[in-house]
PDB file of C-alpha atoms and ligand atoms in Angstrom:
ATOM      1  CA  UNK N   2      82.112 107.974  98.880  1.00 51.00           C
ATOM      2  CA  UNK N   3      78.607 107.574  97.629  1.00 51.00           C
ATOM      3  CA  UNK N   4      79.183 105.404  94.424  1.00 62.00           C
ATOM      4  CA  UNK N   5      80.171 101.660  94.551  1.00 93.00           C
ATOM      5  CA  UNK N   6      83.140 101.288  92.120  1.00 98.00           C
ATOM      6  CA  UNK N   7      82.327  97.964  90.195  1.00 98.00           C
ATOM      7  CA  UNK N   8      84.713  95.939  88.288  1.00 98.00           C
ATOM      8  CA  UNK N   9      83.074  97.450  84.920  1.00 97.00           C
ATOM      9  CA  UNK N  10      83.766 100.589  86.076  1.00 98.00           C
ATOM     10  CA  UNK N  11      87.378  99.627  86.171  1.00 98.00           C
ATOM     11  CA  UNK N  12      87.197  98.289  82.469  1.00 97.00           C
ATOM     12  CA  UNK N  13      85.417 100.947  81.413  1.00 98.00           C
ATOM     13  CA  UNK N  14      87.900 103.599  82.416  1.00 98.00           C
ATOM     14  CA  UNK N  15      90.672 102.162  80.020  1.00 98.00           C
ATOM     15  CA  UNK N  16      87.948 102.455  77.303  1.00 98.00           C
ATOM     16  CA  UNK N  17      87.584 105.823  78.244  1.00 98.00           C
ATOM     17  CA  UNK N  18      91.277 106.827  78.938  1.00 98.00           C
ATOM     18  CA  UNK N  19      90.572 107.772  82.450  1.00 98.00           C
ATOM     19  CA  UNK N  20      93.502 106.897  84.791  1.00 98.00           C
ATOM     20  CA  UNK N  21      92.815 104.521  87.747  1.00 98.00           C
ATOM     21  CA  UNK N  22      94.072 105.380  91.065  1.00 98.00           C
ATOM     22  CA  UNK N  23      95.068 102.366  93.335  1.00 98.00           C
ATOM     23  CA  UNK N  24      96.481 102.408  97.251  1.00 98.00           C
ATOM     24  CA  UNK N  25      96.922 100.045  99.855  1.00 98.00           C
ATOM     25  CA  UNK N  26      94.848 100.027 103.032  1.00 98.00           C
ATOM     26  CA  UNK N  27      95.447  97.661 105.963  1.00 98.00           C
ATOM     27  CA  UNK N  28      93.184  99.040 109.122  1.00 98.00           C
ATOM     28  CA  UNK N  29      89.741 101.122 108.997  1.00 98.00           C
ATOM     29  CA  UNK N  30      90.925 104.536 109.468  1.00 98.00           C
ATOM     30  CA  UNK N  31      92.917 103.898 106.278  1.00 98.00           C
ATOM     31  CA  UNK N  32      89.897 102.301 104.782  1.00 98.00           C
ATOM     32  CA  UNK N  33      87.772 105.501 105.438  1.00 98.00           C
ATOM     33  CA  UNK N  34      90.417 107.827 104.219  1.00 98.00           C
ATOM     34  CA  UNK N  35      90.950 105.823 100.712  1.00 98.00           C
ATOM     35  CA  UNK N  36      87.037 106.391 101.106  1.00 98.00           C
ATOM     36  CA  UNK N  37      86.893 109.858 101.631  1.00 98.00           C
ATOM     37  CA  UNK N  38      89.769 110.470  98.599  1.00 98.00           C
ATOM     38  CA  UNK N  39      87.692 108.394  96.668  1.00 98.00           C
ATOM     39  CA  UNK N  40      90.480 105.990  95.310  1.00 98.00           C
ATOM     40  CA  UNK N  41      88.973 103.959  92.602  1.00 98.00           C
ATOM     41  CA  UNK N  42      90.781 100.725  94.187  1.00 98.00           C
ATOM     42  CA  UNK N  43      91.978  99.736  97.826  1.00 98.00           C
ATOM     43  CA  UNK N  44      94.240  96.730  97.994  1.00 98.00           C
ATOM     44  CA  UNK N  45      94.526  94.804 101.162  1.00 98.00           C
ATOM     45  CA  UNK N  46      98.062  94.170 100.041  1.00 98.00           C
ATOM     46  CA  UNK N  47     100.273  91.349 101.773  1.00 98.00           C
ATOM     47  CA  UNK N  48     102.800  94.086 101.885  1.00 97.00           C
ATOM     48  CA  UNK N  49     101.045  94.386 105.253  1.00 97.00           C
ATOM     49  CA  UNK N  50     103.427  91.840 106.591  1.00 97.00           C
ATOM     50  CA  UNK N  51     106.251  94.337 106.247  1.00 96.00           C
ATOM     51  CA  UNK N  52     104.696  97.995 106.445  1.00 97.00           C
ATOM     52  CA  UNK N  53     102.330  97.076 109.450  1.00 97.00           C
ATOM     53  CA  UNK N  54     103.872  93.643 111.146  1.00 97.00           C
ATOM     54  CA  UNK N  55     107.403  94.443 110.720  1.00 96.00           C
ATOM     55  CA  UNK N  56     108.362  91.154 108.931  1.00 96.00           C
ATOM     56  CA  UNK N  57     111.380  91.025 106.717  1.00 93.00           C
ATOM     57  CA  UNK N  58     109.188  90.060 103.743  1.00 91.00           C
ATOM     58  CA  UNK N  59     105.408  88.657 102.709  1.00 94.00           C
ATOM     59  CA  UNK N  60     105.824  85.114 102.219  1.00 94.00           C
ATOM     60  CA  UNK N  61     105.118  84.384 106.496  1.00 96.00           C
ATOM     61  CA  UNK N  62     101.558  86.331 105.806  1.00 98.00           C
ATOM     62  CA  UNK N  63      98.807  83.752 106.678  1.00 98.00           C
ATOM     63  CA  UNK N  64      95.359  83.549 105.415  1.00 98.00           C
ATOM     64  CA  UNK N  65      94.265  84.246 108.927  1.00 98.00           C
ATOM     65  CA  UNK N  66      96.298  87.847 108.929  1.00 98.00           C
ATOM     66  CA  UNK N  67      94.823  88.878 105.264  1.00 98.00           C
ATOM     67  CA  UNK N  68      91.187  88.259 106.626  1.00 98.00           C
ATOM     68  CA  UNK N  69      91.500  90.045 109.863  1.00 98.00           C
ATOM     69  CA  UNK N  70      92.471  93.183 108.156  1.00 98.00           C
ATOM     70  CA  UNK N  71      90.391  93.124 105.244  1.00 98.00           C
ATOM     71  CA  UNK N  72      87.593  93.021 107.401  1.00 98.00           C
ATOM     72  CA  UNK N  73      88.809  96.188 109.113  1.00 98.00           C
ATOM     73  CA  UNK N  74      89.272  98.144 106.022  1.00 98.00           C
ATOM     74  CA  UNK N  75      85.833  97.094 104.184  1.00 98.00           C
ATOM     75  CA  UNK N  76      84.370  98.395 107.295  1.00 98.00           C
ATOM     76  CA  UNK N  77      85.829 101.811 106.323  1.00 97.00           C
ATOM     77  CA  UNK N  78      85.796 101.485 102.769  1.00 97.00           C
ATOM     78  CA  UNK N  79      82.518 101.717 101.166  1.00 95.00           C
ATOM     79  CA  UNK N  80      82.845 103.196  97.822  1.00 98.00           C
ATOM     80  CA  UNK N  81      86.335 101.996  96.464  1.00 98.00           C
ATOM     81  CA  UNK N  82      86.654  98.514  94.738  1.00 98.00           C
ATOM     82  CA  UNK N  83      88.560  96.815  97.691  1.00 98.00           C
ATOM     83  CA  UNK N  84      90.931  93.891  96.650  1.00 98.00           C
ATOM     84  CA  UNK N  85      92.220  91.272  98.771  1.00 98.00           C
ATOM     85  CA  UNK N  86      95.750  89.773  98.560  1.00 98.00           C
ATOM     86  CA  UNK N  87      96.051  86.119  98.299  1.00 98.00           C
ATOM     87  CA  UNK N  88      99.121  85.090 100.683  1.00 98.00           C
ATOM     88  CA  UNK N  89     102.100  83.155  99.560  1.00 97.00           C
ATOM     89  CA  UNK N  90     101.199  79.214  99.483  1.00 97.00           C
ATOM     90  CA  UNK N  91      97.327  79.858  99.598  1.00 98.00           C
ATOM     91  CA  UNK N  92      97.006  79.383  95.745  1.00 98.00           C
ATOM     92  CA  UNK N  93     100.392  77.568  95.017  1.00 95.00           C
ATOM     93  CA  UNK N  94      99.480  73.840  95.825  1.00 96.00           C
ATOM     94  CA  UNK N  95      96.267  73.270  94.189  1.00 97.00           C
ATOM     95  CA  UNK N  96      93.358  74.588  92.176  1.00 98.00           C
ATOM     96  CA  UNK N  97      91.173  73.551  94.492  1.00 98.00           C
ATOM     97  CA  UNK N  98      92.700  74.993  97.521  1.00 98.00           C
ATOM     98  CA  UNK N  99      93.354  78.223  95.477  1.00 98.00           C
ATOM     99  CA  UNK N 100      89.616  78.716  95.225  1.00 98.00           C
ATOM    100  CA  UNK N 101      88.574  77.655  98.357  1.00 98.00           C
ATOM    101  CA  UNK N 102      91.093  80.369 100.005  1.00 98.00           C
ATOM    102  CA  UNK N 103      89.896  82.872  97.161  1.00 98.00           C
ATOM    103  CA  UNK N 104      86.398  82.361  98.517  1.00 98.00           C
ATOM    104  CA  UNK N 105      87.227  83.034 102.212  1.00 98.00           C
ATOM    105  CA  UNK N 106      88.957  86.195 101.256  1.00 98.00           C
ATOM    106  CA  UNK N 107      85.408  87.518  99.811  1.00 98.00           C
ATOM    107  CA  UNK N 108      83.198  85.559 102.141  1.00 98.00           C
ATOM    108  CA  UNK N 109      84.914  85.988 105.263  1.00 98.00           C
ATOM    109  CA  UNK N 110      86.999  89.255 104.600  1.00 98.00           C
ATOM    110  CA  UNK N 111      84.153  90.862 102.427  1.00 98.00           C
ATOM    111  CA  UNK N 112      86.339  92.056  99.880  1.00 98.00           C
ATOM    112  CA  UNK N 113      85.090  92.226  96.252  1.00 98.00           C
ATOM    113  CA  UNK N 114      87.909  90.520  94.543  1.00 98.00           C
ATOM    114  CA  UNK N 115      91.170  89.239  94.873  1.00 98.00           C
ATOM    115  CA  UNK N 116      94.637  89.788  93.489  1.00 98.00           C
ATOM    116  CA  UNK N 117      97.388  87.075  92.897  1.00 98.00           C
ATOM    117  CA  UNK N 118     101.168  87.105  91.722  1.00 98.00           C
ATOM    118  CA  UNK N 119     102.147  85.118  88.779  1.00 97.00           C
ATOM    119  CA  UNK N 120     102.051  84.960  84.992  1.00 97.00           C
ATOM    120  CA  UNK N 121     101.752  82.048  82.329  1.00 98.00           C
ATOM    121  CA  UNK N 122     102.281  79.429  85.341  1.00 97.00           C
ATOM    122  CA  UNK N 123      99.217  80.437  87.114  1.00 98.00           C
ATOM    123  CA  UNK N 124      96.648  80.794  84.189  1.00 98.00           C
ATOM    124  CA  UNK N 125      94.954  77.606  84.779  1.00 98.00           C
ATOM    125  CA  UNK N 126      94.406  78.486  88.567  1.00 98.00           C
ATOM    126  CA  UNK N 127      92.990  82.165  87.763  1.00 98.00           C
ATOM    127  CA  UNK N 128      90.871  80.909  84.890  1.00 98.00           C
ATOM    128  CA  UNK N 129      89.432  78.469  87.590  1.00 98.00           C
ATOM    129  CA  UNK N 130      89.158  80.907  90.134  1.00 98.00           C
ATOM    130  CA  UNK N 131      87.194  83.317  87.674  1.00 98.00           C
ATOM    131  CA  UNK N 132      85.060  80.468  86.597  1.00 98.00           C
ATOM    132  CA  UNK N 133      83.936  79.789  90.328  1.00 98.00           C
ATOM    133  CA  UNK N 134      82.686  83.561  90.163  1.00 98.00           C
ATOM    134  CA  UNK N 135      85.443  85.377  92.040  1.00 98.00           C
ATOM    135  CA  UNK N 136      87.071  88.627  90.062  1.00 98.00           C
ATOM    136  CA  UNK N 137      91.031  88.167  89.819  1.00 98.00           C
ATOM    137  CA  UNK N 138      93.561  90.935  89.437  1.00 98.00           C
ATOM    138  CA  UNK N 139      96.667  89.808  88.235  1.00 98.00           C
ATOM    139  CA  UNK N 140     100.056  90.644  89.412  1.00 98.00           C
ATOM    140  CA  UNK N 141     103.241  90.285  87.228  1.00 98.00           C
ATOM    141  CA  UNK N 142     106.799  91.843  86.536  1.00 97.00           C
ATOM    142  CA  UNK N 143     108.501  92.092  90.325  1.00 96.00           C
ATOM    143  CA  UNK N 144     106.384  89.681  92.110  1.00 94.00           C
ATOM    144  CA  UNK N 145     107.455  90.347  95.931  1.00 92.00           C
ATOM    145  CA  UNK N 146     106.474  86.810  97.197  1.00 93.00           C
ATOM    146  CA  UNK N 147     108.945  85.120  94.807  1.00 88.00           C
ATOM    147  CA  UNK N 148     111.516  88.161  94.588  1.00 84.00           C
ATOM    148  CA  UNK N 149     114.171  85.874  95.968  1.00 79.00           C
ATOM    149  CA  UNK N 150     113.838  83.531  92.912  1.00 80.00           C
ATOM    150  CA  UNK N 151     113.722  86.747  90.771  1.00 79.00           C
ATOM    151  CA  UNK N 152     117.215  87.983  91.892  1.00 77.00           C
ATOM    152  CA  UNK N 153     115.930  90.214  95.087  1.00 80.00           C
ATOM    153  CA  UNK N 154     113.653  93.154  94.633  1.00 86.00           C
ATOM    154  CA  UNK N 155     114.839  94.599  91.341  1.00 91.00           C
ATOM    155  CA  UNK N 156     113.783  95.588  88.173  1.00 95.00           C
ATOM    156  CA  UNK N 157     112.250  93.018  85.622  1.00 94.00           C
ATOM    157  CA  UNK N 158     112.329  92.677  81.642  1.00 96.00           C
ATOM    158  CA  UNK N 159     115.652  93.944  81.547  1.00 95.00           C
ATOM    159  CA  UNK N 160     116.398  91.996  78.227  1.00 97.00           C
ATOM    160  CA  UNK N 161     114.086  91.451  75.076  1.00 98.00           C
ATOM    161  CA  UNK N 162     113.769  87.938  76.034  1.00 97.00           C
ATOM    162  CA  UNK N 163     112.587  88.550  79.811  1.00 97.00           C
ATOM    163  CA  UNK N 164     110.506  91.675  78.544  1.00 98.00           C
ATOM    164  CA  UNK N 165     108.849  89.067  76.297  1.00 98.00           C
ATOM    165  CA  UNK N 166     108.048  86.833  78.657  1.00 98.00           C
ATOM    166  CA  UNK N 167     106.069  89.402  80.805  1.00 98.00           C
ATOM    167  CA  UNK N 168     104.037  90.539  77.763  1.00 98.00           C
ATOM    168  CA  UNK N 169     103.347  86.998  77.037  1.00 98.00           C
ATOM    169  CA  UNK N 170     101.839  86.546  81.200  1.00 98.00           C
ATOM    170  CA  UNK N 171      99.819  89.703  80.586  1.00 98.00           C
ATOM    171  CA  UNK N 172      98.350  88.014  77.631  1.00 98.00           C
ATOM    172  CA  UNK N 173      98.011  84.834  79.266  1.00 98.00           C
ATOM    173  CA  UNK N 174      96.006  86.178  82.455  1.00 98.00           C
ATOM    174  CA  UNK N 175      93.975  88.289  79.853  1.00 98.00           C
ATOM    175  CA  UNK N 176      92.605  85.318  78.215  1.00 98.00           C
ATOM    176  CA  UNK N 177      92.168  83.676  81.699  1.00 98.00           C
ATOM    177  CA  UNK N 178      89.648  86.372  82.580  1.00 98.00           C
ATOM    178  CA  UNK N 179      91.443  89.005  85.034  1.00 98.00           C
ATOM    179  CA  UNK N 180      89.920  92.277  85.205  1.00 98.00           C
ATOM    180  CA  UNK N 181      93.070  94.061  85.685  1.00 98.00           C
ATOM    181  CA  UNK N 182      96.508  93.583  86.097  1.00 98.00           C
ATOM    182  CA  UNK N 183      99.544  94.964  88.632  1.00 98.00           C
ATOM    183  CA  UNK N 184     102.751  95.352  86.570  1.00 98.00           C
ATOM    184  CA  UNK N 185     105.670  96.024  88.749  1.00 98.00           C
ATOM    185  CA  UNK N 186     109.076  97.282  88.434  1.00 97.00           C
ATOM    186  CA  UNK N 187     109.794  97.130  84.531  1.00 98.00           C
ATOM    187  CA  UNK N 188     111.134  99.567  82.161  1.00 98.00           C
ATOM    188  CA  UNK N 189     108.570 102.272  81.141  1.00 98.00           C
ATOM    189  CA  UNK N 190     108.633 101.507  77.633  1.00 98.00           C
ATOM    190  CA  UNK N 191     107.628  97.843  78.581  1.00 98.00           C
ATOM    191  CA  UNK N 192     104.832  99.160  80.345  1.00 98.00           C
ATOM    192  CA  UNK N 193     103.554 100.824  77.465  1.00 98.00           C
ATOM    193  CA  UNK N 194     103.820  97.986  75.396  1.00 98.00           C
ATOM    194  CA  UNK N 195     102.214  95.564  77.562  1.00 98.00           C
ATOM    195  CA  UNK N 196      99.282  98.553  78.412  1.00 98.00           C
ATOM    196  CA  UNK N 197      98.858  98.821  74.505  1.00 98.00           C
ATOM    197  CA  UNK N 198      98.717  95.061  74.181  1.00 98.00           C
ATOM    198  CA  UNK N 199      95.843  94.095  76.278  1.00 98.00           C
ATOM    199  CA  UNK N 200      92.180  95.432  76.822  1.00 98.00           C
ATOM    200  CA  UNK N 201      92.152  94.786  80.885  1.00 98.00           C
ATOM    201  CA  UNK N 202      93.549  97.815  82.733  1.00 98.00           C
ATOM    202  CA  UNK N 203      97.447  97.615  83.468  1.00 98.00           C
ATOM    203  CA  UNK N 204      98.112  99.152  86.854  1.00 98.00           C
ATOM    204  CA  UNK N 205     101.710 100.325  87.151  1.00 98.00           C
ATOM    205  CA  UNK N 206     104.032 100.334  90.008  1.00 98.00           C
ATOM    206  CA  UNK N 207     107.489 101.252  88.514  1.00 98.00           C
ATOM    207  CA  UNK N 208     106.190 100.682  85.575  1.00 98.00           C
ATOM    208  CA  UNK N 209     106.294 104.223  84.108  1.00 98.00           C
ATOM    209  CA  UNK N 210     103.491 106.504  83.410  1.00 98.00           C
ATOM    210  CA  UNK N 211     102.100 105.007  80.004  1.00 98.00           C
ATOM    211  CA  UNK N 212      99.960 102.280  81.788  1.00 98.00           C
ATOM    212  CA  UNK N 213      96.230 102.430  82.841  1.00 98.00           C
ATOM    213  CA  UNK N 214      96.783 103.687  86.657  1.00 98.00           C
ATOM    214  CA  UNK N 215      98.725 103.547  89.312  1.00 98.00           C
ATOM    215  CA  UNK N 216      99.134 101.691  92.826  1.00 98.00           C
ATOM    216  CA  UNK N 217     101.243 102.770  95.519  1.00 98.00           C
ATOM    217  CA  UNK N 218     102.046 101.279  99.225  1.00 98.00           C
ATOM    218  CA  UNK N 219     100.378 103.716 101.182  1.00 98.00           C
ATOM    219  CA  UNK N 220     102.730 103.763 103.993  1.00 98.00           C
ATOM    220  CA  UNK N 221     105.418 104.073 101.782  1.00 97.00           C
ATOM    221  CA  UNK N 222     103.720 107.182  99.878  1.00 97.00           C
ATOM    222  CA  UNK N 223     102.996 108.990 102.993  1.00 98.00           C
ATOM    223  CA  UNK N 224     106.247 108.322 104.773  1.00 97.00           C
ATOM    224  CA  UNK N 225     105.166 106.080 107.492  1.00 97.00           C
ATOM    225  CA  UNK N 226     107.200 102.905 106.359  1.00 94.00           C
ATOM    226  CA  UNK N 227     111.125 104.044 106.214  1.00 86.00           C
ATOM    227  CA  UNK N 228     113.205 100.815 106.205  1.00 88.00           C
ATOM    228  CA  UNK N 229     113.793 101.403 102.522  1.00 87.00           C
ATOM    229  CA  UNK N 230     112.156 103.398  99.826  1.00 91.00           C
ATOM    230  CA  UNK N 231     112.151 101.922  96.562  1.00 93.00           C
ATOM    231  CA  UNK N 232     112.968 104.529  93.050  1.00 94.00           C
ATOM    232  CA  UNK N 233     109.317 104.212  91.900  1.00 97.00           C
ATOM    233  CA  UNK N 234     107.919 105.797  94.993  1.00 97.00           C
ATOM    234  CA  UNK N 235     107.031 109.570  95.502  1.00 98.00           C
ATOM    235  CA  UNK N 236     106.603 110.064  99.070  1.00 97.00           C
ATOM    236  CA  UNK N 237     103.772 112.903  99.662  1.00 98.00           C
ATOM    237  CA  UNK N 238     104.564 113.589 103.259  1.00 97.00           C
ATOM    238  CA  UNK N 239     106.626 112.317 106.049  1.00 97.00           C
ATOM    239  CA  UNK N 240     103.806 111.196 108.455  1.00 98.00           C
ATOM    240  CA  UNK N 241     106.586 109.327 110.367  1.00 97.00           C
ATOM    241  CA  UNK N 242     107.655 112.793 111.585  1.00 97.00           C
ATOM    242  CA  UNK N 243     104.765 114.245 112.277  1.00 98.00           C
ATOM    243  CA  UNK N 244     103.599 111.535 114.763  1.00 98.00           C
ATOM    244  CA  UNK N 245     106.835 110.990 115.968  1.00 98.00           C
ATOM    245  CA  UNK N 246     106.898 114.799 117.150  1.00 98.00           C
ATOM    246  CA  UNK N 247     103.117 114.689 118.533  1.00 98.00           C
ATOM    247  CA  UNK N 248     104.484 111.694 120.561  1.00 98.00           C
ATOM    248  CA  UNK N 249     107.405 113.611 122.051  1.00 98.00           C
ATOM    249  CA  UNK N 250     105.092 116.939 122.618  1.00 98.00           C
ATOM    250  CA  UNK N 251     102.988 114.373 124.606  1.00 98.00           C
ATOM    251  CA  UNK N 252     105.701 112.647 126.640  1.00 98.00           C
ATOM    252  CA  UNK N 253     107.031 116.070 127.434  1.00 98.00           C
ATOM    253  CA  UNK N 254     103.718 117.575 128.772  1.00 98.00           C
ATOM    254  CA  UNK N 255     102.991 114.521 130.667  1.00 98.00           C
ATOM    255  CA  UNK N 256     106.313 114.916 132.628  1.00 98.00           C
ATOM    256  CA  UNK N 257     106.125 118.497 133.299  1.00 98.00           C
ATOM    257  CA  UNK N 258     102.104 118.011 134.360  1.00 98.00           C
ATOM    258  CA  UNK N 259     101.375 120.457 131.412  1.00 98.00           C
ATOM    259  CA  UNK N 260      98.711 117.389 130.617  1.00 98.00           C
ATOM    260  CA  UNK N 261      95.996 117.291 131.423  1.00 97.00           C
ATOM    261  CA  UNK N 262      94.825 120.578 131.634  1.00 97.00           C
ATOM    262  CA  UNK N 263      91.096 121.795 133.172  1.00 96.00           C
ATOM    263  CA  UNK N 264      89.882 121.632 129.750  1.00 97.00           C
ATOM    264  CA  UNK N 265      90.646 117.645 129.730  1.00 97.00           C
ATOM    265  CA  UNK N 266      89.589 117.194 133.360  1.00 97.00           C
ATOM    266  CA  UNK N 267      85.908 116.043 134.628  1.00 98.00           C
ATOM    267  CA  UNK N 268      84.796 118.419 137.340  1.00 97.00           C
ATOM    268  CA  UNK N 269      83.011 117.466 140.494  1.00 97.00           C
ATOM    269  CA  UNK N 270      80.841 119.984 142.631  1.00 97.00           C
ATOM    270  CA  UNK N 271      82.152 121.434 145.708  1.00 97.00           C
ATOM    271  CA  UNK N 272      79.186 119.920 147.515  1.00 97.00           C
ATOM    272  CA  UNK N 273      79.891 116.352 146.501  1.00 98.00           C
ATOM    273  CA  UNK N 274      83.617 116.787 147.268  1.00 97.00           C
ATOM    274  CA  UNK N 275      83.007 117.907 150.409  1.00 97.00           C
ATOM    275  CA  UNK N 276      80.255 114.990 151.191  1.00 97.00           C
ATOM    276  CA  UNK N 277      82.854 112.549 149.884  1.00 97.00           C
ATOM    277  CA  UNK N 278      85.691 113.882 151.862  1.00 96.00           C
ATOM    278  CA  UNK N 279      83.629 113.322 155.196  1.00 97.00           C
ATOM    279  CA  UNK N 280      82.758 109.745 154.006  1.00 97.00           C
ATOM    280  CA  UNK N 281      86.257 108.746 153.448  1.00 95.00           C
ATOM    281  CA  UNK N 282      87.828 110.645 156.752  1.00 88.00           C
TER     282      UNK N 282
HETATM  283  O1  LIG G 306     101.041  93.792  98.530  1.00 63.87           O
HETATM  284  C1  LIG G 306     101.359  94.729  98.004  1.00 63.87           C
HETATM  285  O2  LIG G 306     100.809  95.947  98.490  1.00 63.87           O
HETATM  286  C2  LIG G 306     101.202  94.977  96.546  1.00 63.87           C
HETATM  287  C3  LIG G 306     101.424  96.106  95.947  1.00 63.87           C
HETATM  288  C4  LIG G 306     102.656  96.546  95.723  1.00 63.87           C
HETATM  289  C5  LIG G 306     100.675  96.123  94.529  1.00 63.87           C
HETATM  290  O3  LIG G 306     101.161  93.793  95.970  1.00 63.87           O
END
């Protein structure tokens, strides 16, 4: 990808009615692929804890994990806007700490913007990070870091009062200066209402079609992570099966000495071989 997607490109897309495309990546090869696919925004999500590190949830992901993986993605991902996810408790204890950690993701990791989970409660934090010069993407609805407090990985905004709270969260984040908002696991009509209520792009994940763009966890979308597949995920391939078949075929070849063949082996001249044999006899 030759062009570099900017924050104003993301905001302009909503004005022009162009749907935004966002995916996650956690390493260099996937960063390169997202770049080649000309994805608008690439999130180095803390979902990395689950889909790459095999954790049960995202709460154990640290700043060091995030910086390590953001660096790898940024090396491959030159065109898309790269967003680094703030891990649990990196922005929850104080505004000072939040600014410090957001700055680390950008300075040490090299991402273009950060994302953090939370609505009205985090408005002062978001406003302070934005004021420090760091672009922030909000994340409301289902917020995986606090999923247990929300009753598990469930749809949010079920009744009118709960739905209104999410609308208020979006409005509060917009006032705090976010450049866009991820909206997760809410009824499709609520997604539409929120997208119409705010000027910043709403990027849905399980928020229906009438929002300003979509994001999926890449490892869910390509069938690489199969512990559970949320209802809102469309699987475009079953890459896990393709990789597994390749591993089994390799194992069979090695055991049968069908690999390596002559085309995978380095040659030695007959003369050198004779000399070597003399030297070792
Ligand atoms: O961590 C992540 O991958 C996310 C997406 C679900 C948006 O926050």
